[in-house]
PDB file of C-alpha atoms in Angstrom:
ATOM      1  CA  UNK A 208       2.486  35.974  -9.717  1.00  0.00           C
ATOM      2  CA  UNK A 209       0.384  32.524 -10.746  1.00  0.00           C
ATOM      3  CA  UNK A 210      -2.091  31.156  -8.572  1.00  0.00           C
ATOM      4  CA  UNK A 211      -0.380  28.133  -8.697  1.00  0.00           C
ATOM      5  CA  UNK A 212       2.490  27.900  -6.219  1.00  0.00           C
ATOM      6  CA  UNK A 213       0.955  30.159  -4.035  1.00  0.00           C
ATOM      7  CA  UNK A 214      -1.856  27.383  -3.679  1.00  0.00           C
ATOM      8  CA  UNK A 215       0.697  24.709  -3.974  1.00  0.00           C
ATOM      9  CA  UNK A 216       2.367  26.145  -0.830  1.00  0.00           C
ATOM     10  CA  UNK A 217      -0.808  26.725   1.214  1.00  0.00           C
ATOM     11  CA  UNK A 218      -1.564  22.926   0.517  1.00  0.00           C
ATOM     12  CA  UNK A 219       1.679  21.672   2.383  1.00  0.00           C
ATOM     13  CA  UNK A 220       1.365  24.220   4.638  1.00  0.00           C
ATOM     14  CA  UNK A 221      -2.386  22.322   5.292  1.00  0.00           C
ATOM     15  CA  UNK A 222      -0.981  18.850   4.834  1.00  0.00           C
ATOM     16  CA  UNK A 223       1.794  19.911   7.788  1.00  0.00           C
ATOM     17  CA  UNK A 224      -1.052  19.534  10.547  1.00  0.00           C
ATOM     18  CA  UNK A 225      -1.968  15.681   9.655  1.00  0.00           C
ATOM     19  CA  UNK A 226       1.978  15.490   9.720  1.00  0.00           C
ATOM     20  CA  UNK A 227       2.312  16.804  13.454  1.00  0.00           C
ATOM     21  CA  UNK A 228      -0.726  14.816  14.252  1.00  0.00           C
ATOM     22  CA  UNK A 229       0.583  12.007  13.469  1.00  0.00           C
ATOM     23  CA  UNK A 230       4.188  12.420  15.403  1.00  0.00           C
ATOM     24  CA  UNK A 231       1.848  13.281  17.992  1.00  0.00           C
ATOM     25  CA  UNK A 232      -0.375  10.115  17.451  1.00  0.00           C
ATOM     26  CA  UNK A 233       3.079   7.638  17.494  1.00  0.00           C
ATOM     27  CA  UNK A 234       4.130   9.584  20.686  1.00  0.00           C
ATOM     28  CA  UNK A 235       1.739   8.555  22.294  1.00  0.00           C
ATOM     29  CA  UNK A 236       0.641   5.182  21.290  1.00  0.00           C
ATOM     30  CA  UNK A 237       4.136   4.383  22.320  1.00  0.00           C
ATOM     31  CA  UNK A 238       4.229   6.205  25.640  1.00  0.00           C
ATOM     32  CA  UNK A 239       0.454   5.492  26.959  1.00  0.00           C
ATOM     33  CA  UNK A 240      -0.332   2.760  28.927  1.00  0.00           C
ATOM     34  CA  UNK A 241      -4.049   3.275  28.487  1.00  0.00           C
ATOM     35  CA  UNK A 242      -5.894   3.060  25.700  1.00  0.00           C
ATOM     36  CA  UNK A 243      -7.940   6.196  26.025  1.00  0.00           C
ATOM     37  CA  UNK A 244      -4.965   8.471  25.556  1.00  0.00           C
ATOM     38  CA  UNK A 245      -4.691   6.515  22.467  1.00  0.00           C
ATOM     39  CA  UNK A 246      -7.917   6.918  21.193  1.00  0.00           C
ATOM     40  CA  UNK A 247      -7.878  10.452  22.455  1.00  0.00           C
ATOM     41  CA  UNK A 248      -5.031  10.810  19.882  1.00  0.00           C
ATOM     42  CA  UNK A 249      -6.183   8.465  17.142  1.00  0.00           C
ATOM     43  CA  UNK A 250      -9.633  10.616  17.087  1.00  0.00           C
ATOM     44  CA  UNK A 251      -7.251  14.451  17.016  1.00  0.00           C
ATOM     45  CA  UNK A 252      -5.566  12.863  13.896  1.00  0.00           C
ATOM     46  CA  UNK A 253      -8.860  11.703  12.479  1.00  0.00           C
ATOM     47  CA  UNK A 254     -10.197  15.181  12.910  1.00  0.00           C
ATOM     48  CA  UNK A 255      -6.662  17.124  11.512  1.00  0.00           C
ATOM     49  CA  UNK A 256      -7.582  14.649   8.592  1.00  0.00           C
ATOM     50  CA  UNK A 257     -11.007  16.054   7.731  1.00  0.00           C
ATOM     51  CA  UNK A 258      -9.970  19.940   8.041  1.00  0.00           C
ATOM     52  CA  UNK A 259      -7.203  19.316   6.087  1.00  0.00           C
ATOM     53  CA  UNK A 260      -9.449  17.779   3.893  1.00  0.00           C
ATOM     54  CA  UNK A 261     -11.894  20.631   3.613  1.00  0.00           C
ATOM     55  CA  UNK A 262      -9.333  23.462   3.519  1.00  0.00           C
ATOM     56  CA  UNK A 263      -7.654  21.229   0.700  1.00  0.00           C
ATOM     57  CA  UNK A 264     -10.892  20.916  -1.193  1.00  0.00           C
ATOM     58  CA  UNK A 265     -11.337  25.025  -0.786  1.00  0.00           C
ATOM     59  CA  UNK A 266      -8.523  25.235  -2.519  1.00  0.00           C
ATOM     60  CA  UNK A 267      -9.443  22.426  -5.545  1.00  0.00           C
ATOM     61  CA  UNK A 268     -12.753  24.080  -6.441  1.00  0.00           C
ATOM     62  CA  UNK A 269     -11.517  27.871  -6.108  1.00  0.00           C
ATOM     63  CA  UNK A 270      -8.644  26.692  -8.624  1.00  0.00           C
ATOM     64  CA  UNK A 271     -11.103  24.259 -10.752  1.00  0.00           C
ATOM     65  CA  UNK A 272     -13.075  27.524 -10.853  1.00  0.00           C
ATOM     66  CA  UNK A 273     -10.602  30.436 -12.106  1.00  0.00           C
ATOM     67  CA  UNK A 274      -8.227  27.963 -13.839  1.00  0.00           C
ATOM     68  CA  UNK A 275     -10.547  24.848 -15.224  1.00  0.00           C
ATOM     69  CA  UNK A 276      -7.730  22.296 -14.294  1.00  0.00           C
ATOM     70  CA  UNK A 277      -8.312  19.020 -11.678  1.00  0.00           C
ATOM     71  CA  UNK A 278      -4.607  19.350 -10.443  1.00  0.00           C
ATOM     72  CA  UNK A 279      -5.344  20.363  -6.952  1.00  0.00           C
ATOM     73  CA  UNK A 280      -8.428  17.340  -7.183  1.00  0.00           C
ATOM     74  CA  UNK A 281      -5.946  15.446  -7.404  1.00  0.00           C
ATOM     75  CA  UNK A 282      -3.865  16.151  -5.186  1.00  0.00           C
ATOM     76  CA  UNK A 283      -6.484  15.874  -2.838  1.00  0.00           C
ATOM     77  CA  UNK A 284      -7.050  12.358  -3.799  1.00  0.00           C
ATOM     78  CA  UNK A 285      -3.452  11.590  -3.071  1.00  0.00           C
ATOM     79  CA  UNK A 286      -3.854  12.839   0.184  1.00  0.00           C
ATOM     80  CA  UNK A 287      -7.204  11.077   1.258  1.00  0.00           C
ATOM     81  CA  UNK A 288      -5.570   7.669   0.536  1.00  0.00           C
ATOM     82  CA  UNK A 289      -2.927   8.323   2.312  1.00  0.00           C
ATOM     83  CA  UNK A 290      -4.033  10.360   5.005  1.00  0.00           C
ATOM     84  CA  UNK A 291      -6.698   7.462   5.718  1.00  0.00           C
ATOM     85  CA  UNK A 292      -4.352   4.679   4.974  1.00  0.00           C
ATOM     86  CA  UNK A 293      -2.147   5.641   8.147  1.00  0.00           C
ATOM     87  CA  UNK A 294      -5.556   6.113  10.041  1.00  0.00           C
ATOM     88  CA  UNK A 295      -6.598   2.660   9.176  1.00  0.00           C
ATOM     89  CA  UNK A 296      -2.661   1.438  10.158  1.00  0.00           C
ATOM     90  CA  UNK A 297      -2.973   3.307  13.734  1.00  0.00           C
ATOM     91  CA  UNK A 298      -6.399   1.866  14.410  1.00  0.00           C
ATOM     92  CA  UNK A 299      -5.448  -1.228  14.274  1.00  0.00           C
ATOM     93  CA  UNK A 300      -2.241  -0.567  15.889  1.00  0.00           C
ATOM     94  CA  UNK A 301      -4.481   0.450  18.984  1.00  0.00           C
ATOM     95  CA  UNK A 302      -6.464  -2.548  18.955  1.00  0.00           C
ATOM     96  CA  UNK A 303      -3.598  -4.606  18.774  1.00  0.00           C
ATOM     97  CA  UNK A 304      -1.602  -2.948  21.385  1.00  0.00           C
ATOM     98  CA  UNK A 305      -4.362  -2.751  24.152  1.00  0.00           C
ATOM     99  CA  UNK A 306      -6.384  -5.677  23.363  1.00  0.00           C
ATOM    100  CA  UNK A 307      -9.064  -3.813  22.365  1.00  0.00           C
ATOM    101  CA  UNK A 308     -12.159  -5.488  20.969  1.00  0.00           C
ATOM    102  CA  UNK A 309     -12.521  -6.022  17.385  1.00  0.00           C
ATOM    103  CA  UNK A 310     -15.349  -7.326  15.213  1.00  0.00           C
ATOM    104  CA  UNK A 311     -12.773  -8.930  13.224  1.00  0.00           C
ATOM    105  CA  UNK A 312     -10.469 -12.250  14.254  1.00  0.00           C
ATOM    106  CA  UNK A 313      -7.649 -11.546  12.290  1.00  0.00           C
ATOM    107  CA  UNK A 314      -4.866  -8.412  13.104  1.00  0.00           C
ATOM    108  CA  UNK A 315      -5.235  -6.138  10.660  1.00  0.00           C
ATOM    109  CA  UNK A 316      -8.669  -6.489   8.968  1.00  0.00           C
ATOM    110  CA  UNK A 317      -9.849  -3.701  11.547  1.00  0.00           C
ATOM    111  CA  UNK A 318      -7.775  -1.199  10.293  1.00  0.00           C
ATOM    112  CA  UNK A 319      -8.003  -1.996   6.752  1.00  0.00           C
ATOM    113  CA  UNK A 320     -12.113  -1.743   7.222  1.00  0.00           C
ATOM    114  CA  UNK A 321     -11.786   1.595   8.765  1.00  0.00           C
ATOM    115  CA  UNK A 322      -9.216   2.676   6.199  1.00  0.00           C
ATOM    116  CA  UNK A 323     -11.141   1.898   3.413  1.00  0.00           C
ATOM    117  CA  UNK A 324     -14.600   3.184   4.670  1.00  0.00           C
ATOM    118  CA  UNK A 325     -12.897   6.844   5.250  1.00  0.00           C
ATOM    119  CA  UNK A 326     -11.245   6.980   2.161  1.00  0.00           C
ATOM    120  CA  UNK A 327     -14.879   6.017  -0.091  1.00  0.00           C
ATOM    121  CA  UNK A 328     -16.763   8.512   2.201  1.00  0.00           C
ATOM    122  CA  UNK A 329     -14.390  10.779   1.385  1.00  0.00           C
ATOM    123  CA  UNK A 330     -13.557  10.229  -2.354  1.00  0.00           C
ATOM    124  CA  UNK A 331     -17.040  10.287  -2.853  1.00  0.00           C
ATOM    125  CA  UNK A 332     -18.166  13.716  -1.056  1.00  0.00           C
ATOM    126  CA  UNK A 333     -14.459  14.937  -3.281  1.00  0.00           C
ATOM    127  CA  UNK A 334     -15.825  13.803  -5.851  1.00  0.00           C
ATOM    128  CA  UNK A 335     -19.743  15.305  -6.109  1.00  0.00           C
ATOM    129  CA  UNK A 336     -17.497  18.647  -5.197  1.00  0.00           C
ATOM    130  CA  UNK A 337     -15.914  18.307  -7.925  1.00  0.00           C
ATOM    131  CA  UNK A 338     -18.639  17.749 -10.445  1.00  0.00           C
ATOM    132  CA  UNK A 339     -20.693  20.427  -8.961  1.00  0.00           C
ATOM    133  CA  UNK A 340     -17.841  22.880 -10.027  1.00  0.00           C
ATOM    134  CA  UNK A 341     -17.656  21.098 -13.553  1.00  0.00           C
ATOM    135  CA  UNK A 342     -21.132  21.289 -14.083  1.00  0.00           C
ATOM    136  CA  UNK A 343     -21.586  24.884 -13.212  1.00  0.00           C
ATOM    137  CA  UNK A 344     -18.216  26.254 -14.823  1.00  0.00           C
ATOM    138  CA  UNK A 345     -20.028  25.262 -18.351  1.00  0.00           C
ATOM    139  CA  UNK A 346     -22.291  27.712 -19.803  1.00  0.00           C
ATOM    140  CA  UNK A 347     -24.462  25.007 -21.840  1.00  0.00           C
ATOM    141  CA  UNK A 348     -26.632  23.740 -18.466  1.00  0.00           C
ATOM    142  CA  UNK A 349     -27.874  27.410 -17.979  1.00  0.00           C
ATOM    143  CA  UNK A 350     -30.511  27.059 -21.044  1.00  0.00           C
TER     144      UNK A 350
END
């Protein structure tokens, strides 16, 4: 059997605990009437995010490895954008809903911010992963 749907299962088996996270995450938002359940919540989704993230990249740079394809990479760049993009949309869905304080005026620049400064940090520590397994699946930088 390939390596290939056997990986491309275990990645949406992965990418199923952001999913309940996030049912989790809209459960409560919408049931809470503080705003430290919500956080509470906001900060278990945050953290489903990053293991995802780090199981997903396991899988990227053992494939990269034996196979010398970016497919699961990229796949792992879909799922950082979106996986941060609903992060940003629930952190400012928090602030909104309980008044919170915001460096910002406006309604959604908050989340947006946040959105965008997970999913650099992020494509950024994917991407040095990946060029470390590049670099030292080609024989000519051993000389």
């Amino acid at each position: 059997m390939s390596k290939k749907p056997v990986l491309l299962v275990l990645c949406l088996i992965i990418v199923a605990y952001p999913v309940i996270s996030i049912f989790q995450l809209e459960q409560t938002i919408s049931e809470a009437a503080n705003a430290a359940a919500a956080h509470q919540s906001l900060v278990n989704y945050q953290i489903s995010v990053w293991v995802s993230w780090l199981v997903l990249v396991f899988l990227s740079i053992y494939y990269k490895w034996t196979q010398k394809r970016n497919i699961f990479f990229y796949f792992t760049y879909g799922f950082i954008v979106v996986a941060f993009s609903i992060f940003g949309y629930y952190t400012q869905a928090i602030v909104n809903n309980f008044d919170l304080p915001s460096r910002f005026e406006d309604n959604y620049t908050h989340g947006v911010f946040t959105g965008i400064i997970n999913i650099i940090t992020s494509g950024i520590l994917t991407g040095f992963l990946q060029a470390g397994v590049w670099w030292f699946t080609r024989r000519w930088h051993r000389r």
